[in-house]
Amino acid sequence: MPIFFLRRHPGSPSPVTRIAVGVERIAPDLLGLSYWIGGDLAHAAFPRPQVSARSDELWRHSCCEAFLAAGEGYYEFNFSPSSHWAAYRFDGHRAGMRDAATDAPKIGWDRDGEAAKLTATLRLPTDATGPLGLSAIIEDTSGNRSFWALAHPSGPPDFHDPACFAAQLPPAG
């Protein structure tokens, strides 16, 4: 399983000091993601577990994200520690946003002291082409957010920027 390390955007301090993401192609149409979060988690705020449901604006609080290129557009998947999730399809950079027709991902959350792990298993869209962006937003107990990604374009955080699609989907096993 390839492991990727996210970088914190320089303009967003955080009690979290590291985020690593494991990416595994479980089956030709299934992708497994594991986000390992470490640092001073006593000062990080994570939504409490709830019944899984599709929900918008998860980025306003701590959540993990994956972006999958698809032709000229891409998909965005959001996974909250609460087990809420979102899936969107875009036609281009922040253009043509709509809900993506997809099964609910399976989300797991485990926190133990200074470490936490979010796992997500999602059905891959049939038109996913390979480039992959991995990111996370971490809220602290004061309500500030830090932005983590494989790469950051210059300027404010923008996970939708093509520069952030810095990994590749692993091949189907």
Short mmCIF file of N, CA and C in Angstrom, two decimals, residues 2-163:
data_model
loop_
_atom_site.label_atom_id
_atom_site.label_comp_id
_atom_site.label_asym_id
_atom_site.label_seq_id
_atom_site.Cartn_x
_atom_site.Cartn_y
_atom_site.Cartn_z
N PRO A 2 0.77 2.09 -1.03
CA PRO A 2 1.54 3.33 -1.02
C PRO A 2 1.09 4.25 0.13
N ILE A 3 2.05 4.92 0.74
CA ILE A 3 1.79 5.87 1.82
C ILE A 3 2.23 7.25 1.33
N PHE A 4 1.35 8.23 1.51
CA PHE A 4 1.63 9.61 1.11
C PHE A 4 1.58 10.50 2.34
N PHE A 5 2.44 11.50 2.39
CA PHE A 5 2.48 12.42 3.51
C PHE A 5 1.93 13.77 3.06
N LEU A 6 0.94 14.26 3.79
CA LEU A 6 0.34 15.55 3.47
C LEU A 6 1.17 16.66 4.07
N ARG A 7 1.15 17.81 3.40
CA ARG A 7 1.87 18.99 3.87
C ARG A 7 0.85 20.03 4.32
N ARG A 8 1.12 20.67 5.42
CA ARG A 8 0.25 21.73 5.92
C ARG A 8 0.49 23.00 5.13
N HIS A 9 -0.60 23.67 4.75
CA HIS A 9 -0.47 24.96 4.08
C HIS A 9 0.24 25.92 5.04
N PRO A 10 1.23 26.67 4.58
CA PRO A 10 2.02 27.51 5.49
C PRO A 10 1.21 28.58 6.22
N GLY A 11 0.07 28.95 5.70
CA GLY A 11 -0.73 29.99 6.35
C GLY A 11 -1.75 29.46 7.32
N SER A 12 -1.60 28.21 7.74
CA SER A 12 -2.62 27.62 8.63
C SER A 12 -1.97 26.79 9.73
N PRO A 13 -1.67 27.42 10.88
CA PRO A 13 -1.10 26.67 12.00
C PRO A 13 -2.06 25.59 12.50
N SER A 14 -1.50 24.58 13.14
CA SER A 14 -2.32 23.45 13.56
C SER A 14 -1.71 22.73 14.75
N PRO A 15 -2.54 22.16 15.62
CA PRO A 15 -2.01 21.29 16.67
C PRO A 15 -1.57 19.94 16.10
N VAL A 16 -2.02 19.62 14.90
CA VAL A 16 -1.62 18.39 14.23
C VAL A 16 -0.24 18.61 13.61
N THR A 17 0.63 17.63 13.74
CA THR A 17 1.99 17.76 13.22
C THR A 17 2.26 16.85 12.02
N ARG A 18 1.39 15.86 11.80
CA ARG A 18 1.62 14.95 10.66
C ARG A 18 0.32 14.27 10.25
N ILE A 19 0.20 14.10 8.95
CA ILE A 19 -0.91 13.31 8.39
C ILE A 19 -0.31 12.46 7.27
N ALA A 20 -0.50 11.17 7.38
CA ALA A 20 -0.09 10.23 6.34
C ALA A 20 -1.34 9.55 5.80
N VAL A 21 -1.32 9.21 4.53
CA VAL A 21 -2.49 8.58 3.90
C VAL A 21 -2.03 7.33 3.15
N GLY A 22 -2.64 6.20 3.50
CA GLY A 22 -2.42 4.96 2.77
C GLY A 22 -3.51 4.80 1.73
N VAL A 23 -3.12 4.39 0.53
CA VAL A 23 -4.05 4.22 -0.58
C VAL A 23 -3.95 2.79 -1.08
N GLU A 24 -5.08 2.09 -1.08
CA GLU A 24 -5.08 0.68 -1.50
C GLU A 24 -6.23 0.42 -2.46
N ARG A 25 -5.91 -0.19 -3.57
CA ARG A 25 -6.94 -0.62 -4.53
C ARG A 25 -7.39 -2.00 -4.07
N ILE A 26 -8.50 -2.06 -3.35
CA ILE A 26 -9.01 -3.29 -2.76
C ILE A 26 -9.53 -4.24 -3.83
N ALA A 27 -10.17 -3.67 -4.84
CA ALA A 27 -10.71 -4.40 -5.98
C ALA A 27 -10.69 -3.42 -7.14
N PRO A 28 -10.92 -3.88 -8.38
CA PRO A 28 -10.89 -2.94 -9.50
C PRO A 28 -11.78 -1.71 -9.31
N ASP A 29 -12.90 -1.88 -8.58
CA ASP A 29 -13.82 -0.75 -8.40
C ASP A 29 -13.90 -0.24 -6.97
N LEU A 30 -12.97 -0.66 -6.09
CA LEU A 30 -12.99 -0.22 -4.69
C LEU A 30 -11.64 0.37 -4.29
N LEU A 31 -11.70 1.52 -3.63
CA LEU A 31 -10.50 2.19 -3.15
C LEU A 31 -10.57 2.30 -1.64
N GLY A 32 -9.51 1.90 -0.95
CA GLY A 32 -9.41 2.04 0.49
C GLY A 32 -8.42 3.14 0.83
N LEU A 33 -8.83 4.05 1.71
CA LEU A 33 -7.98 5.15 2.15
C LEU A 33 -7.86 5.09 3.67
N SER A 34 -6.66 5.28 4.18
CA SER A 34 -6.41 5.34 5.62
C SER A 34 -5.64 6.62 5.92
N TYR A 35 -6.23 7.50 6.70
CA TYR A 35 -5.63 8.77 7.09
C TYR A 35 -5.16 8.65 8.54
N TRP A 36 -3.83 8.69 8.75
CA TRP A 36 -3.26 8.65 10.09
C TRP A 36 -2.93 10.09 10.50
N ILE A 37 -3.49 10.52 11.62
CA ILE A 37 -3.36 11.91 12.07
C ILE A 37 -2.65 11.90 13.42
N GLY A 38 -1.58 12.68 13.54
CA GLY A 38 -0.84 12.72 14.79
C GLY A 38 -0.51 14.13 15.22
N GLY A 39 -0.29 14.31 16.50
CA GLY A 39 0.07 15.61 17.05
C GLY A 39 -0.61 15.84 18.38
N ASP A 40 -0.82 17.09 18.71
CA ASP A 40 -1.46 17.48 19.97
C ASP A 40 -2.98 17.43 19.77
N LEU A 41 -3.53 16.23 19.74
CA LEU A 41 -4.94 16.06 19.41
C LEU A 41 -5.87 16.56 20.52
N ALA A 42 -5.33 16.84 21.71
CA ALA A 42 -6.16 17.44 22.76
C ALA A 42 -6.64 18.83 22.33
N HIS A 43 -5.92 19.45 21.38
CA HIS A 43 -6.29 20.78 20.89
C HIS A 43 -6.88 20.73 19.48
N ALA A 44 -7.19 19.55 18.99
CA ALA A 44 -7.88 19.39 17.70
C ALA A 44 -9.34 19.05 17.97
N ALA A 45 -10.21 19.51 17.11
CA ALA A 45 -11.65 19.26 17.26
C ALA A 45 -12.11 18.33 16.15
N PHE A 46 -12.72 17.23 16.54
CA PHE A 46 -13.23 16.26 15.57
C PHE A 46 -14.72 16.05 15.82
N PRO A 47 -15.52 16.02 14.76
CA PRO A 47 -16.96 15.77 14.95
C PRO A 47 -17.19 14.41 15.60
N ARG A 48 -18.20 14.33 16.46
CA ARG A 48 -18.54 13.08 17.14
C ARG A 48 -19.19 12.10 16.16
N PRO A 49 -18.93 10.80 16.34
CA PRO A 49 -19.56 9.79 15.47
C PRO A 49 -21.08 9.86 15.52
N GLN A 50 -21.67 9.68 14.35
CA GLN A 50 -23.13 9.68 14.19
C GLN A 50 -23.49 8.60 13.18
N VAL A 51 -24.76 8.50 12.91
CA VAL A 51 -25.22 7.59 11.86
C VAL A 51 -24.73 8.15 10.53
N SER A 52 -24.18 7.31 9.68
CA SER A 52 -23.67 7.74 8.38
C SER A 52 -24.77 8.40 7.56
N ALA A 53 -24.42 9.55 6.95
CA ALA A 53 -25.38 10.28 6.11
C ALA A 53 -24.62 11.17 5.15
N ARG A 54 -25.21 11.37 3.98
CA ARG A 54 -24.65 12.33 3.03
C ARG A 54 -24.91 13.73 3.58
N SER A 55 -23.88 14.59 3.53
CA SER A 55 -23.99 15.91 4.14
C SER A 55 -23.06 16.89 3.42
N ASP A 56 -23.52 18.11 3.21
CA ASP A 56 -22.70 19.13 2.56
C ASP A 56 -21.88 19.92 3.59
N GLU A 57 -20.90 20.64 3.08
CA GLU A 57 -20.07 21.57 3.85
C GLU A 57 -19.30 20.90 5.00
N LEU A 58 -18.88 19.67 4.78
CA LEU A 58 -18.09 18.99 5.81
C LEU A 58 -16.75 19.69 6.04
N TRP A 59 -16.26 20.42 5.04
CA TRP A 59 -14.98 21.12 5.12
C TRP A 59 -14.98 22.23 6.18
N ARG A 60 -16.13 22.58 6.71
CA ARG A 60 -16.18 23.62 7.74
C ARG A 60 -15.61 23.11 9.08
N HIS A 61 -15.43 21.80 9.19
CA HIS A 61 -14.88 21.17 10.39
C HIS A 61 -13.85 20.14 9.94
N SER A 62 -13.27 19.42 10.87
CA SER A 62 -12.27 18.43 10.50
C SER A 62 -12.86 17.37 9.58
N CYS A 63 -12.19 17.14 8.47
CA CYS A 63 -12.60 16.07 7.55
C CYS A 63 -11.43 15.71 6.66
N CYS A 64 -11.52 14.55 6.04
CA CYS A 64 -10.51 14.09 5.10
C CYS A 64 -11.15 14.07 3.72
N GLU A 65 -10.32 14.27 2.69
CA GLU A 65 -10.85 14.39 1.34
C GLU A 65 -9.98 13.63 0.34
N ALA A 66 -10.62 13.25 -0.76
CA ALA A 66 -9.92 12.64 -1.89
C ALA A 66 -10.51 13.22 -3.17
N PHE A 67 -9.64 13.54 -4.11
CA PHE A 67 -10.04 14.07 -5.41
C PHE A 67 -9.55 13.11 -6.48
N LEU A 68 -10.43 12.73 -7.39
CA LEU A 68 -10.09 11.79 -8.46
C LEU A 68 -10.34 12.43 -9.81
N ALA A 69 -9.30 12.51 -10.63
CA ALA A 69 -9.47 13.06 -11.97
C ALA A 69 -10.37 12.16 -12.80
N ALA A 70 -11.14 12.79 -13.69
CA ALA A 70 -12.07 12.06 -14.57
C ALA A 70 -12.22 12.86 -15.85
N GLY A 71 -11.42 12.52 -16.86
CA GLY A 71 -11.46 13.28 -18.11
C GLY A 71 -11.08 14.72 -17.87
N GLU A 72 -11.91 15.65 -18.35
CA GLU A 72 -11.66 17.08 -18.14
C GLU A 72 -12.07 17.53 -16.74
N GLY A 73 -12.82 16.70 -16.03
CA GLY A 73 -13.32 17.07 -14.71
C GLY A 73 -12.72 16.20 -13.62
N TYR A 74 -13.44 16.13 -12.50
CA TYR A 74 -12.95 15.34 -11.37
C TYR A 74 -14.08 15.11 -10.37
N TYR A 75 -13.80 14.21 -9.44
CA TYR A 75 -14.69 13.92 -8.32
C TYR A 75 -14.04 14.42 -7.04
N GLU A 76 -14.87 14.82 -6.10
CA GLU A 76 -14.41 15.16 -4.75
C GLU A 76 -15.21 14.32 -3.76
N PHE A 77 -14.49 13.64 -2.87
CA PHE A 77 -15.10 12.84 -1.80
C PHE A 77 -14.67 13.43 -0.46
N ASN A 78 -15.61 13.62 0.45
CA ASN A 78 -15.33 14.12 1.79
C ASN A 78 -15.75 13.07 2.81
N PHE A 79 -14.91 12.86 3.83
CA PHE A 79 -15.16 11.86 4.87
C PHE A 79 -14.96 12.51 6.23
N SER A 80 -16.00 12.53 7.04
CA SER A 80 -15.92 13.12 8.37
C SER A 80 -15.75 12.04 9.43
N PRO A 81 -15.03 12.35 10.52
CA PRO A 81 -15.01 11.41 11.65
C PRO A 81 -16.41 11.10 12.18
N SER A 82 -17.37 11.95 11.90
CA SER A 82 -18.75 11.70 12.33
C SER A 82 -19.38 10.55 11.55
N SER A 83 -18.78 10.15 10.44
CA SER A 83 -19.24 9.18 9.44
C SER A 83 -20.14 9.83 8.40
N HIS A 84 -20.31 11.16 8.47
CA HIS A 84 -20.99 11.85 7.37
C HIS A 84 -20.03 11.90 6.19
N TRP A 85 -20.58 12.03 5.00
CA TRP A 85 -19.77 11.99 3.79
C TRP A 85 -20.42 12.85 2.71
N ALA A 86 -19.65 13.14 1.68
CA ALA A 86 -20.14 13.86 0.52
C ALA A 86 -19.39 13.37 -0.70
N ALA A 87 -20.04 13.46 -1.86
CA ALA A 87 -19.40 13.11 -3.13
C ALA A 87 -19.94 14.05 -4.20
N TYR A 88 -19.02 14.70 -4.91
CA TYR A 88 -19.39 15.67 -5.93
C TYR A 88 -18.68 15.36 -7.24
N ARG A 89 -19.29 15.78 -8.32
CA ARG A 89 -18.68 15.69 -9.65
C ARG A 89 -18.53 17.11 -10.16
N PHE A 90 -17.36 17.44 -10.70
CA PHE A 90 -17.08 18.75 -11.28
C PHE A 90 -16.72 18.56 -12.75
N ASP A 91 -17.11 19.54 -13.58
CA ASP A 91 -16.76 19.51 -15.01
C ASP A 91 -15.37 20.08 -15.26
N GLY A 92 -14.89 20.94 -14.37
CA GLY A 92 -13.59 21.57 -14.47
C GLY A 92 -13.28 22.21 -13.13
N HIS A 93 -12.19 22.99 -13.06
CA HIS A 93 -11.77 23.60 -11.80
C HIS A 93 -12.90 24.40 -11.17
N ARG A 94 -13.50 23.82 -10.13
CA ARG A 94 -14.61 24.42 -9.38
C ARG A 94 -15.81 24.77 -10.27
N ALA A 95 -15.95 24.11 -11.40
CA ALA A 95 -17.03 24.41 -12.34
C ALA A 95 -17.97 23.21 -12.49
N GLY A 96 -19.26 23.47 -12.58
CA GLY A 96 -20.25 22.42 -12.82
C GLY A 96 -20.43 21.47 -11.67
N MET A 97 -20.34 21.95 -10.44
CA MET A 97 -20.47 21.08 -9.27
C MET A 97 -21.87 20.52 -9.15
N ARG A 98 -21.93 19.20 -8.88
CA ARG A 98 -23.20 18.52 -8.64
C ARG A 98 -22.92 17.30 -7.78
N ASP A 99 -23.96 16.79 -7.10
CA ASP A 99 -23.80 15.55 -6.35
C ASP A 99 -23.42 14.43 -7.30
N ALA A 100 -22.47 13.61 -6.90
CA ALA A 100 -22.08 12.44 -7.69
C ALA A 100 -22.96 11.27 -7.26
N ALA A 101 -23.45 10.54 -8.24
CA ALA A 101 -24.24 9.34 -7.96
C ALA A 101 -23.25 8.25 -7.54
N THR A 102 -23.33 7.85 -6.27
CA THR A 102 -22.41 6.84 -5.76
C THR A 102 -22.99 6.18 -4.53
N ASP A 103 -22.50 5.01 -4.24
CA ASP A 103 -22.86 4.34 -2.99
C ASP A 103 -22.22 5.10 -1.83
N ALA A 104 -22.80 4.99 -0.65
CA ALA A 104 -22.20 5.58 0.54
C ALA A 104 -20.88 4.87 0.83
N PRO A 105 -19.83 5.65 1.10
CA PRO A 105 -18.57 5.01 1.49
C PRO A 105 -18.68 4.44 2.89
N LYS A 106 -17.85 3.47 3.18
CA LYS A 106 -17.77 2.93 4.55
C LYS A 106 -16.67 3.72 5.25
N ILE A 107 -17.02 4.35 6.38
CA ILE A 107 -16.08 5.22 7.10
C ILE A 107 -15.87 4.67 8.51
N GLY A 108 -14.61 4.60 8.92
CA GLY A 108 -14.27 4.21 10.28
C GLY A 108 -13.46 5.31 10.95
N TRP A 109 -13.57 5.43 12.25
CA TRP A 109 -12.85 6.45 13.01
C TRP A 109 -12.36 5.85 14.31
N ASP A 110 -11.08 6.08 14.62
CA ASP A 110 -10.51 5.60 15.87
C ASP A 110 -9.54 6.66 16.37
N ARG A 111 -9.70 7.03 17.63
CA ARG A 111 -8.80 8.02 18.22
C ARG A 111 -8.29 7.48 19.54
N ASP A 112 -6.96 7.57 19.71
CA ASP A 112 -6.33 7.08 20.93
C ASP A 112 -5.21 8.03 21.31
N GLY A 113 -5.47 8.90 22.28
CA GLY A 113 -4.44 9.83 22.74
C GLY A 113 -4.01 10.79 21.65
N GLU A 114 -2.75 10.72 21.26
CA GLU A 114 -2.18 11.66 20.30
C GLU A 114 -2.19 11.13 18.87
N ALA A 115 -3.00 10.12 18.61
CA ALA A 115 -3.10 9.57 17.26
C ALA A 115 -4.56 9.28 16.94
N ALA A 116 -4.91 9.44 15.69
CA ALA A 116 -6.25 9.13 15.21
C ALA A 116 -6.13 8.53 13.82
N LYS A 117 -7.14 7.76 13.45
CA LYS A 117 -7.14 7.14 12.13
C LYS A 117 -8.56 7.17 11.57
N LEU A 118 -8.69 7.72 10.36
CA LEU A 118 -9.94 7.66 9.62
C LEU A 118 -9.73 6.73 8.44
N THR A 119 -10.63 5.77 8.27
CA THR A 119 -10.57 4.89 7.11
C THR A 119 -11.83 5.11 6.28
N ALA A 120 -11.67 5.01 4.98
CA ALA A 120 -12.81 5.15 4.07
C ALA A 120 -12.63 4.17 2.92
N THR A 121 -13.69 3.47 2.62
CA THR A 121 -13.71 2.59 1.45
C THR A 121 -14.80 3.11 0.53
N LEU A 122 -14.42 3.41 -0.71
CA LEU A 122 -15.38 3.97 -1.66
C LEU A 122 -15.35 3.24 -2.98
N ARG A 123 -16.51 3.25 -3.63
CA ARG A 123 -16.62 2.68 -4.97
C ARG A 123 -16.05 3.70 -5.94
N LEU A 124 -15.11 3.27 -6.77
CA LEU A 124 -14.49 4.16 -7.73
C LEU A 124 -15.44 4.47 -8.88
N PRO A 125 -15.52 5.73 -9.30
CA PRO A 125 -16.29 6.05 -10.49
C PRO A 125 -15.66 5.36 -11.71
N THR A 126 -16.48 4.92 -12.64
CA THR A 126 -15.96 4.19 -13.80
C THR A 126 -15.09 5.07 -14.70
N ASP A 127 -15.26 6.40 -14.61
CA ASP A 127 -14.48 7.29 -15.47
C ASP A 127 -13.27 7.92 -14.77
N ALA A 128 -12.91 7.43 -13.58
CA ALA A 128 -11.70 7.93 -12.90
C ALA A 128 -10.49 7.58 -13.75
N THR A 129 -9.61 8.56 -13.98
CA THR A 129 -8.51 8.38 -14.93
C THR A 129 -7.13 8.17 -14.30
N GLY A 130 -6.98 8.33 -13.02
CA GLY A 130 -5.68 8.05 -12.43
C GLY A 130 -5.15 9.12 -11.51
N PRO A 131 -5.01 10.40 -11.95
CA PRO A 131 -4.50 11.40 -11.02
C PRO A 131 -5.39 11.52 -9.77
N LEU A 132 -4.72 11.67 -8.63
CA LEU A 132 -5.39 11.62 -7.34
C LEU A 132 -4.87 12.74 -6.44
N GLY A 133 -5.78 13.42 -5.78
CA GLY A 133 -5.43 14.43 -4.78
C GLY A 133 -5.90 13.95 -3.41
N LEU A 134 -5.07 14.10 -2.42
CA LEU A 134 -5.41 13.70 -1.05
C LEU A 134 -5.26 14.93 -0.16
N SER A 135 -6.22 15.14 0.74
CA SER A 135 -6.17 16.33 1.56
C SER A 135 -6.94 16.12 2.86
N ALA A 136 -6.77 17.07 3.77
CA ALA A 136 -7.50 17.04 5.03
C ALA A 136 -7.62 18.46 5.56
N ILE A 137 -8.67 18.68 6.29
CA ILE A 137 -8.88 19.93 7.01
C ILE A 137 -8.98 19.56 8.48
N ILE A 138 -8.21 20.24 9.30
CA ILE A 138 -8.21 19.97 10.74
C ILE A 138 -8.62 21.24 11.47
N GLU A 139 -9.69 21.13 12.23
CA GLU A 139 -10.16 22.25 13.05
C GLU A 139 -9.54 22.12 14.44
N ASP A 140 -9.11 23.25 15.01
CA ASP A 140 -8.61 23.20 16.38
C ASP A 140 -9.73 23.60 17.35
N THR A 141 -9.46 23.51 18.62
CA THR A 141 -10.50 23.77 19.63
C THR A 141 -10.89 25.24 19.70
N SER A 142 -10.15 26.13 19.02
CA SER A 142 -10.54 27.54 18.95
C SER A 142 -11.35 27.85 17.69
N GLY A 143 -11.58 26.83 16.85
CA GLY A 143 -12.36 27.02 15.63
C GLY A 143 -11.53 27.38 14.41
N ASN A 144 -10.20 27.44 14.53
CA ASN A 144 -9.33 27.70 13.38
C ASN A 144 -9.14 26.41 12.60
N ARG A 145 -8.94 26.53 11.29
CA ARG A 145 -8.73 25.35 10.45
C ARG A 145 -7.36 25.39 9.80
N SER A 146 -6.75 24.21 9.70
CA SER A 146 -5.51 24.05 8.94
C SER A 146 -5.83 23.19 7.74
N PHE A 147 -5.06 23.41 6.65
CA PHE A 147 -5.33 22.78 5.37
C PHE A 147 -4.11 21.96 4.96
N TRP A 148 -4.33 20.67 4.73
CA TRP A 148 -3.26 19.73 4.43
C TRP A 148 -3.51 19.11 3.06
N ALA A 149 -2.45 18.98 2.26
CA ALA A 149 -2.56 18.37 0.93
C ALA A 149 -1.21 17.80 0.51
N LEU A 150 -1.23 17.02 -0.55
CA LEU A 150 0.02 16.49 -1.11
C LEU A 150 0.91 17.63 -1.60
N ALA A 151 0.28 18.65 -2.18
CA ALA A 151 0.98 19.82 -2.71
C ALA A 151 0.02 20.99 -2.61
N HIS A 152 0.57 22.19 -2.56
CA HIS A 152 -0.25 23.40 -2.49
C HIS A 152 0.16 24.35 -3.61
N PRO A 153 -0.81 24.92 -4.34
CA PRO A 153 -0.46 25.98 -5.29
C PRO A 153 -0.10 27.24 -4.50
N SER A 154 0.52 28.21 -5.15
CA SER A 154 0.81 29.46 -4.45
C SER A 154 -0.52 30.15 -4.13
N GLY A 155 -0.52 30.94 -3.07
CA GLY A 155 -1.73 31.64 -2.66
C GLY A 155 -2.50 30.86 -1.62
N PRO A 156 -3.78 31.17 -1.48
CA PRO A 156 -4.59 30.50 -0.45
C PRO A 156 -4.79 29.01 -0.77
N PRO A 157 -5.14 28.20 0.24
CA PRO A 157 -5.37 26.77 0.00
C PRO A 157 -6.45 26.56 -1.06
N ASP A 158 -6.21 25.62 -1.97
CA ASP A 158 -7.20 25.28 -3.00
C ASP A 158 -6.97 23.83 -3.42
N PHE A 159 -7.67 22.91 -2.75
CA PHE A 159 -7.51 21.48 -3.05
C PHE A 159 -7.97 21.12 -4.45
N HIS A 160 -8.75 21.99 -5.08
CA HIS A 160 -9.27 21.74 -6.43
C HIS A 160 -8.23 22.05 -7.51
N ASP A 161 -7.17 22.74 -7.16
CA ASP A 161 -6.14 23.11 -8.13
C ASP A 161 -5.46 21.85 -8.67
N PRO A 162 -5.23 21.79 -9.98
CA PRO A 162 -4.56 20.60 -10.56
C PRO A 162 -3.22 20.26 -9.90
N ALA A 163 -2.53 21.23 -9.33
CA ALA A 163 -1.25 20.96 -8.66
C ALA A 163 -1.43 20.00 -7.47
#
